[in-house]
Coordinates of C-alpha atoms and ligand atoms in Angstrom, one line a residue:
M2 CA -47.2 -60.9 176.4
A3 CA -49.8 -57.7 177.1
E4 CA -49.6 -58.7 180.8
L5 CA -45.8 -59.0 180.7
E6 CA -44.9 -55.9 179.2
L7 CA -47.5 -53.9 181.9
L8 CA -45.5 -56.4 184.7
E9 CA -42.4 -55.1 183.4
T10 CA -43.2 -51.2 183.5
R11 CA -44.5 -51.4 186.9
D12 CA -41.3 -52.8 188.0
L13 CA -39.1 -50.3 186.7
T14 CA -40.9 -47.5 188.1
R15 CA -40.8 -49.0 191.4
I16 CA -36.8 -49.3 191.0
E17 CA -36.8 -45.6 190.5
R18 CA -38.5 -44.8 193.1
I19 CA -35.9 -46.4 195.6
G20 CA -33.1 -43.9 196.1
A21 CA -30.4 -44.5 198.9
H22 CA -32.7 -41.9 200.9
S23 CA -36.1 -42.7 199.9
H24 CA -36.7 -44.7 203.3
I25 CA -36.5 -41.4 204.9
R26 CA -39.5 -39.5 205.2
G27 CA -38.8 -36.6 207.8
L28 CA -36.9 -36.3 211.2
G29 CA -38.7 -38.5 213.4
L30 CA -39.4 -35.8 216.4
D31 CA -42.7 -35.6 218.5
S32 CA -44.1 -32.3 218.7
T33 CA -41.8 -31.2 221.8
L34 CA -39.3 -31.7 218.9
E35 CA -38.0 -35.0 220.9
P36 CA -36.2 -37.7 218.9
R37 CA -38.3 -41.2 218.7
S38 CA -35.8 -43.7 218.5
V39 CA -36.9 -45.2 215.6
S40 CA -39.5 -43.1 213.4
D41 CA -39.8 -41.4 209.8
G42 CA -37.3 -44.0 208.6
M43 CA -34.7 -42.6 210.9
V44 CA -32.9 -44.6 213.6
G45 CA -30.6 -43.7 216.5
Q46 CA -28.4 -40.4 215.8
T47 CA -30.6 -38.6 218.4
T48 CA -28.9 -35.9 219.0
A49 CA -28.0 -34.6 215.5
R50 CA -32.0 -35.2 214.4
K51 CA -32.6 -33.3 217.6
A52 CA -30.6 -30.1 216.6
A53 CA -31.2 -30.5 213.1
G54 CA -35.6 -30.4 214.2
V55 CA -34.6 -27.0 216.2
I56 CA -32.9 -25.9 212.7
V57 CA -36.2 -26.5 210.7
Q58 CA -38.7 -24.9 213.9
M59 CA -36.6 -21.6 213.2
V60 CA -37.0 -22.0 209.9
K61 CA -40.4 -22.4 210.0
D62 CA -40.8 -19.6 212.2
G63 CA -39.5 -17.7 209.4
K64 CA -37.9 -14.6 211.2
I65 CA -33.8 -15.4 211.5
A66 CA -31.7 -15.5 208.1
G67 CA -28.1 -16.0 207.8
R68 CA -27.6 -18.6 210.0
A69 CA -25.2 -21.6 209.4
V70 CA -24.8 -25.5 210.3
L71 CA -22.2 -27.9 209.9
L72 CA -23.0 -31.4 209.8
A73 CA -20.0 -33.1 210.4
G74 CA -19.2 -36.7 210.8
Q75 CA -17.3 -40.0 209.4
P76 CA -18.9 -41.0 206.4
G77 CA -22.4 -43.1 206.3
T78 CA -23.3 -41.7 209.6
G79 CA -26.4 -39.9 208.4
K80 CA -25.4 -36.6 207.1
T81 CA -27.1 -36.5 204.2
A82 CA -30.0 -38.2 205.4
I83 CA -30.6 -35.9 208.0
A84 CA -30.6 -33.3 205.4
M85 CA -33.2 -35.3 203.6
G86 CA -34.9 -35.4 206.4
M87 CA -34.9 -31.6 207.1
S88 CA -36.2 -31.1 203.4
K89 CA -39.0 -33.4 204.2
S90 CA -39.9 -31.8 207.6
L91 CA -40.0 -28.0 206.3
G92 CA -43.2 -28.6 204.2
Q93 CA -43.8 -27.6 200.7
E94 CA -44.0 -24.0 201.0
T95 CA -40.5 -23.5 202.1
P96 CA -38.0 -23.7 199.4
F97 CA -35.1 -26.2 200.0
A98 CA -32.2 -26.4 197.4
M99 CA -29.5 -28.8 197.3
L100 CA -26.2 -28.8 196.0
A101 CA -23.1 -30.9 196.4
G102 CA -19.7 -28.9 196.5
S103 CA -18.5 -31.0 193.3
Q104 CA -21.2 -29.9 191.4
L105 CA -20.0 -26.3 191.1
F106 CA -17.0 -27.3 188.9
S107 CA -19.0 -28.9 186.6
L108 CA -21.6 -26.7 185.7
E109 CA -21.5 -24.3 182.6
M110 CA -21.2 -21.3 184.8
S111 CA -18.9 -19.7 187.0
K112 CA -18.8 -21.2 190.6
T113 CA -20.1 -17.8 192.3
E114 CA -23.2 -17.7 190.0
A115 CA -23.9 -21.2 190.6
L116 CA -23.8 -20.4 194.3
M117 CA -25.8 -17.3 193.7
Q118 CA -28.3 -19.4 191.9
A119 CA -28.2 -21.9 194.7
F120 CA -29.1 -19.1 197.0
R121 CA -32.0 -17.7 195.5
K122 CA -33.7 -21.2 194.9
A123 CA -33.7 -20.8 198.5
I124 CA -35.3 -17.8 199.4
G125 CA -39.3 -17.7 198.8
V126 CA -41.4 -14.7 198.0
R127 CA -45.2 -15.1 199.0
I128 CA -46.8 -12.8 196.7
K129 CA -50.6 -11.7 197.4
E130 CA -52.7 -10.3 194.6
E131 CA -56.4 -9.2 194.3
T132 CA -57.9 -10.9 191.4
E133 CA -61.3 -10.9 190.2
V134 CA -62.7 -14.2 190.0
I135 CA -65.8 -15.9 189.6
E136 CA -66.8 -18.9 191.9
G137 CA -69.8 -21.0 192.1
E138 CA -71.0 -24.8 192.0
V139 CA -71.1 -25.8 188.5
V140 CA -74.8 -27.2 188.0
E141 CA -74.8 -27.4 184.6
I142 CA -72.7 -27.4 181.2
Q143 CA -74.1 -27.3 177.8
I144 CA -71.8 -28.2 174.8
D145 CA -73.6 -26.6 171.5
R146 CA -71.9 -28.3 168.3
P147 CA -72.1 -26.9 165.4
A148 CA -74.9 -28.6 163.1
V149 CA -73.0 -28.1 159.7
S150 CA -69.4 -29.1 159.2
G151 CA -67.4 -25.6 158.5
A152 CA -70.2 -23.7 160.2
A153 CA -68.5 -21.2 162.4
S154 CA -71.3 -21.4 165.6
K155 CA -70.2 -23.1 168.4
T156 CA -71.8 -22.0 171.7
G157 CA -71.7 -23.6 175.3
K158 CA -72.9 -22.7 178.4
L159 CA -71.7 -23.0 182.2
T160 CA -74.1 -22.7 184.7
L161 CA -72.7 -21.4 188.1
K162 CA -74.6 -21.4 191.5
A163 CA -73.6 -19.9 194.9
T164 CA -75.9 -20.5 198.0
E165 CA -76.4 -19.5 201.4
M166 CA -76.9 -22.8 202.6
E167 CA -73.5 -24.1 203.5
T168 CA -74.5 -27.7 204.5
V169 CA -76.2 -28.3 201.1
S170 CA -73.5 -29.6 198.8
F171 CA -71.9 -31.7 201.8
S172 CA -74.3 -33.8 202.4
R173 CA -74.2 -35.2 199.0
S174 CA -70.6 -36.2 198.7
R175 CA -71.3 -39.6 200.1
D176 CA -73.3 -40.8 197.0
Y177 CA -70.0 -41.0 195.1
D178 CA -67.6 -43.6 196.3
A179 CA -65.1 -43.6 193.2
M180 CA -62.6 -41.0 194.6
G181 CA -59.1 -41.3 196.1
P182 CA -58.1 -40.1 199.5
Q183 CA -56.7 -36.7 197.3
T184 CA -60.4 -35.5 197.0
K185 CA -61.3 -32.5 198.8
F186 CA -64.7 -31.3 199.4
V187 CA -65.0 -27.5 199.5
Q188 CA -68.3 -25.7 200.7
C189 CA -70.8 -24.5 197.7
P190 CA -69.6 -20.6 197.9
D191 CA -71.9 -18.4 198.9
G192 CA -72.8 -14.7 198.1
E193 CA -72.2 -12.9 194.8
L194 CA -70.7 -15.3 192.0
Q195 CA -68.6 -12.5 191.0
K196 CA -66.1 -11.2 193.8
R197 CA -62.2 -10.1 194.5
K198 CA -60.0 -12.7 196.0
E199 CA -56.6 -12.7 197.4
V200 CA -54.5 -15.2 195.7
V201 CA -51.4 -16.3 197.1
H202 CA -48.3 -17.6 195.1
C203 CA -45.3 -18.7 196.1
V204 CA -42.1 -18.5 193.6
T205 CA -38.8 -18.3 194.7
L206 CA -36.1 -15.6 193.8
H207 CA -34.2 -17.9 191.5
E208 CA -37.7 -18.2 189.7
I209 CA -38.3 -14.8 189.2
D210 CA -34.8 -14.1 188.0
V211 CA -35.2 -16.5 185.1
I212 CA -38.7 -15.2 184.1
N213 CA -37.1 -11.7 183.9
S214 CA -34.1 -12.3 182.5
R215 CA -34.0 -11.4 178.7
T216 CA -32.2 -13.9 177.3
Q217 CA -33.9 -16.9 178.6
G218 CA -37.5 -17.6 178.6
F219 CA -39.4 -19.0 181.5
L220 CA -39.3 -22.3 179.9
A221 CA -35.9 -22.5 180.7
L222 CA -37.5 -23.3 184.5
F223 CA -38.2 -26.8 182.8
T224 CA -35.3 -27.6 181.6
G225 CA -32.9 -26.3 184.3
D226 CA -31.0 -24.8 181.5
T227 CA -31.1 -21.5 182.9
G228 CA -27.7 -19.4 182.0
E229 CA -26.6 -16.7 184.2
T230 CA -28.6 -13.7 185.0
S231 CA -27.1 -10.2 185.0
A232 CA -26.4 -8.4 188.2
E233 CA -28.7 -5.5 187.0
V234 CA -31.6 -7.8 186.4
R235 CA -31.3 -9.0 189.9
E236 CA -30.6 -5.7 191.1
Q237 CA -34.3 -4.7 189.9
I238 CA -35.9 -7.3 190.9
D239 CA -34.4 -7.1 194.9
T240 CA -35.6 -3.7 194.5
K241 CA -39.1 -4.6 193.1
V242 CA -39.6 -7.2 195.9
A243 CA -38.3 -4.9 198.5
E244 CA -41.2 -2.4 197.3
W245 CA -43.7 -5.2 197.4
R246 CA -42.5 -5.9 201.1
E247 CA -43.2 -2.2 202.0
E248 CA -46.8 -2.4 200.6
G249 CA -47.3 -5.5 201.9
K250 CA -47.7 -7.2 199.1
A251 CA -45.3 -9.6 199.4
E252 CA -43.3 -11.7 202.3
I253 CA -40.2 -13.5 202.3
V254 CA -40.0 -17.1 203.0
P255 CA -36.2 -17.7 204.0
G256 CA -35.7 -21.6 203.2
V257 CA -32.8 -23.6 203.4
L258 CA -29.8 -24.3 201.3
F259 CA -27.8 -27.6 201.6
I260 CA -24.2 -28.2 200.3
D261 CA -23.0 -31.4 200.8
E262 CA -19.3 -32.3 200.7
V263 CA -18.4 -28.8 201.4
H264 CA -14.8 -29.3 201.8
M265 CA -15.1 -29.3 197.8
L266 CA -15.5 -25.6 197.9
D267 CA -12.2 -23.9 197.2
I268 CA -11.5 -20.3 198.9
E269 CA -13.2 -18.0 196.6
C270 CA -16.5 -20.2 196.9
F271 CA -15.7 -19.2 200.9
S272 CA -15.4 -15.9 200.7
F273 CA -18.7 -16.0 198.8
L274 CA -20.4 -17.4 201.2
N275 CA -19.1 -15.6 204.1
R276 CA -20.6 -12.1 202.3
A277 CA -24.1 -13.9 200.9
F278 CA -24.7 -14.4 204.6
E279 CA -25.0 -11.1 205.4
N280 CA -27.3 -10.2 203.3
E281 CA -31.0 -10.2 204.9
M282 CA -32.7 -12.3 202.6
A283 CA -30.0 -15.3 203.2
P284 CA -31.9 -18.3 203.6
I285 CA -30.5 -20.9 206.6
L286 CA -27.4 -22.4 205.3
V287 CA -27.0 -26.3 206.1
V288 CA -23.1 -27.9 204.7
A289 CA -22.0 -31.6 205.4
T290 CA -18.2 -32.7 205.2
N291 CA -16.8 -36.2 206.2
R292 CA -13.5 -34.7 206.1
G293 CA -11.1 -34.4 209.0
I294 CA -8.2 -31.6 209.1
T295 CA -7.3 -31.1 205.6
T296 CA -6.1 -28.6 202.8
I297 CA -8.8 -25.9 201.9
R298 CA -9.0 -26.2 198.4
G299 CA -7.1 -23.1 196.7
T300 CA -4.8 -22.9 199.5
N301 CA -1.9 -24.1 201.0
Y302 CA -3.4 -23.9 204.2
K303 CA -4.6 -26.7 206.4
S304 CA -7.7 -26.5 208.3
P305 CA -10.5 -28.7 210.2
H306 CA -12.8 -30.1 207.6
G307 CA -11.0 -28.3 205.1
I308 CA -12.8 -25.1 205.8
P309 CA -11.3 -21.8 206.5
I310 CA -11.5 -20.8 210.1
D311 CA -13.3 -17.4 209.6
F312 CA -16.0 -19.4 208.2
L313 CA -15.9 -22.3 210.7
D314 CA -16.5 -19.7 213.3
C315 CA -19.6 -18.8 211.8
L316 CA -21.1 -22.0 211.9
L317 CA -23.2 -24.2 214.8
I318 CA -21.7 -27.6 214.6
I319 CA -24.1 -30.8 214.7
S320 CA -21.6 -33.8 215.4
T321 CA -23.1 -37.1 213.6
Q322 CA -21.7 -40.6 215.5
P323 CA -21.0 -44.0 214.5
Y324 CA -23.9 -46.6 214.8
T325 CA -23.9 -49.2 217.0
E326 CA -24.6 -52.9 215.6
E327 CA -28.3 -52.7 216.8
E328 CA -29.0 -49.5 214.9
I329 CA -27.2 -50.7 211.8
C330 CA -29.5 -53.7 212.4
K331 CA -32.6 -51.7 212.2
I332 CA -31.5 -49.4 209.3
L333 CA -31.0 -52.6 207.4
E334 CA -34.2 -53.9 208.1
I335 CA -36.1 -50.7 206.8
R336 CA -34.0 -50.5 203.8
C337 CA -35.3 -54.1 203.2
Q338 CA -38.6 -52.9 203.7
E339 CA -37.9 -50.3 201.5
E340 CA -36.7 -52.4 198.6
D341 CA -39.3 -54.9 199.2
V342 CA -36.9 -57.8 200.1
E343 CA -37.7 -60.1 202.6
M344 CA -34.7 -61.7 204.6
S345 CA -34.2 -64.4 206.9
E346 CA -33.4 -63.9 210.5
D347 CA -29.9 -65.7 209.6
G348 CA -29.4 -63.1 207.0
K349 CA -30.2 -60.1 208.7
V350 CA -27.6 -61.3 211.5
L351 CA -25.1 -61.9 209.1
L352 CA -25.7 -58.7 207.2
T353 CA -25.5 -56.5 210.1
K354 CA -22.0 -58.4 210.7
I355 CA -21.0 -57.2 207.4
G356 CA -22.1 -53.7 208.1
V357 CA -19.9 -53.6 211.3
D358 CA -17.4 -54.9 209.9
T359 CA -17.2 -53.3 206.4
S360 CA -19.4 -50.4 206.4
L361 CA -23.2 -49.6 206.6
R362 CA -23.2 -48.2 202.7
Y363 CA -21.5 -51.9 201.7
A364 CA -23.9 -53.6 203.6
I365 CA -27.4 -51.6 202.3
H366 CA -26.0 -52.2 198.8
L367 CA -25.9 -55.9 199.2
I368 CA -29.8 -56.3 200.3
T369 CA -30.2 -55.8 196.2
S370 CA -27.8 -57.8 194.9
A371 CA -28.7 -60.4 197.5
A372 CA -32.3 -60.7 196.6
L373 CA -31.1 -61.1 193.1
A374 CA -29.3 -64.1 194.2
C375 CA -32.4 -65.5 196.1
Q376 CA -34.8 -64.9 192.7
K377 CA -31.9 -66.6 190.8
R378 CA -32.3 -69.6 192.8
K379 CA -36.1 -68.9 193.4
G380 CA -35.9 -68.7 196.8
K381 CA -38.7 -66.8 198.8
L382 CA -36.5 -65.6 201.8
V383 CA -33.1 -64.0 201.0
E384 CA -30.8 -66.3 203.0
M385 CA -27.2 -66.2 204.4
E386 CA -26.3 -68.3 201.1
D387 CA -27.6 -65.5 198.8
I388 CA -25.8 -62.7 201.1
S389 CA -22.5 -64.9 201.3
R390 CA -22.7 -65.3 197.4
V391 CA -22.6 -61.4 196.8
Y392 CA -19.9 -60.6 199.4
E393 CA -17.9 -62.9 197.4
L394 CA -18.6 -61.0 193.7
F395 CA -18.6 -57.7 195.1
W396 CA -15.5 -56.3 197.4
D397 CA -15.6 -53.8 200.2
V398 CA -12.9 -51.4 200.2
K399 CA -10.8 -53.3 203.1
R400 CA -10.6 -56.2 200.7
S401 CA -9.6 -54.4 197.7
T402 CA -7.3 -52.3 199.7
Q403 CA -5.7 -55.6 200.7
Y404 CA -5.7 -57.3 197.3
L405 CA -4.0 -53.7 195.9
I406 CA -1.1 -54.3 198.7
E407 CA -0.7 -57.7 197.7
Y408 CA -0.4 -57.2 194.0
Q409 CA 0.8 -53.3 193.7
S410 CA 3.7 -54.4 191.4
H411 CA 1.3 -55.2 188.9
Y412 CA -0.6 -52.2 188.6
M413 CA 0.3 -49.0 186.9
F414 CA 1.4 -45.9 188.6
N415 CA 1.6 -47.5 191.8
E416 CA 3.0 -45.2 194.1
V417 CA 3.7 -47.0 197.6
P418 CA 7.2 -47.5 197.8
T419 CA 8.3 -51.2 198.6
G420 CA 9.4 -50.4 202.4
E421 CA 6.0 -48.9 203.1
Q422 CA 4.5 -52.2 202.1
E423 CA 4.3 -53.9 205.3
E424 CA 3.1 -50.7 207.1
H425 CA 0.2 -50.4 204.9
E426 CA -0.6 -54.2 205.4
A427 CA -0.7 -53.8 209.1
N428 CA -2.9 -50.5 208.9
A429 CA -5.4 -52.3 206.7
M430 CA -5.3 -55.2 209.2
V431 CA -6.0 -52.9 212.1
S432 CA -9.0 -50.9 210.2
Ligands
ATP2 N1 -30.0 -42.3 211.1 C1 -30.5 -43.0 209.7 N2 -31.5 -43.3 209.8 C2 -32.0 -44.4 208.5 N3 -31.3 -44.7 207.8 C3 -29.9 -44.1 207.5 C4 -29.4 -43.0 209.1 N4 -28.4 -42.9 208.8 C5 -27.6 -42.9 207.7 N5 -29.1 -44.0 206.9 C6 -29.0 -44.2 205.5 O1 -27.3 -45.0 205.3 C7 -27.1 -44.3 204.1 C8 -25.4 -43.8 204.6 O2 -26.0 -42.6 204.9 P1 -25.6 -40.9 204.8 O3 -25.2 -41.3 203.1 O4 -26.7 -40.1 204.9 O5 -24.5 -41.1 205.2 P2 -23.3 -39.6 205.3 O6 -23.2 -39.1 206.7 O7 -24.0 -38.7 204.6 O8 -21.6 -40.1 204.5 P3 -20.8 -39.6 203.7 O9 -20.0 -38.7 204.4 O10 -20.2 -40.9 202.9 O11 -21.5 -38.3 202.5 C9 -28.2 -43.8 203.2 O12 -28.8 -44.7 202.9 C10 -28.9 -43.1 204.6 O13 -30.2 -43.1 203.9
MG3 MG1 -23.6 -37.6 202.6

């Protein structure tokens, strides 16, 4: 029983770790920013990946602000995946904030406040501080427990040492082998035990806002329920940070703000973005959309990607292209590995064909369910039969649309006039 429970919990944590993009570990570029055809979980889409790499390099160099990039392409062509890859290759120190356009309308704050917070989550401040530290190798710890219960006397002793012979503490490192790969060896410090040292903290402007806003404590950072920060508090913080910069105590680290489904923003959000850009502390803005020429939310005007022309004009556009059969096969293979699913060659061929005929996403979704079907018949390898079974169980968009057209009169609020029926049927057959 105990063993069973253990197994279950382990499986659960494993499942939680697999998200739609968990196989993406970076952009898969070499040191000269040339894309490797398959690397870091990334397949194909080389031009877009290279362009994204150039942007990441610009961010890392840290000098420029207020650029914006649009990832534009059909659904399932890897726009979100590339943004994830960018975030992975930026490194720990550079802030990366992510927001989906639709989220702006569901938060308990105004749209512009939510955007402002997202902007400030993407701007880091590296603060240098000099503090007094006592630093040495621990050579002895003594704990004196009180002899009589209730007695107050509790003394302890910690002995630290510093050395001038740098190699001493390293030579002993091989004596212990019960250490993980994260264990880092450091030199035993030399010189005085007590010294002044420069410490560097990296925080985002948003974190400074929350810590300083009177209504919220810093604990709000953990719950995420940070509420709104008043404009005055922000102004004071900006002034303070500017002072620190002048005194050489702080540096600004512009990060990346990624807004997915940018067509969900309305005209007010776009004009906010237009202005927020001009700030010298602005992060690099990366937005993505799969829309063609469509109405700009909040207006009656149409424009490419549903983005106002003046904003569109500030954007560098990276276009993503549909995948070839070979690339789809490779992506599906990587996803099988990620989900710990072993699939027969025939199975892979069938799944790739499904991916080509329907969509990459639908094929990816079938992996998990086909593996369950395989498990149920106590098989080891996911075979064609498992895939066919789940293909029958779960429909893709094309089949579902076809069904709707055939049985439309049985549904409520049907909006296709009977005359158009044949036309729709024909369309569904073609696409
Ligand atoms: N080049 C790639 N290499 C590896 N995996 C990829 C690649 N492109 C896409 N994928 C994976 O395929 C799936 C669909 O891609 P993704 O969600 O990035 O598409 P998208 O362009 O953002 O689509 P949408 O417009 O619908 O948001 C994801 O699971 C993604 O991780
Ligand atoms: Mg996406």
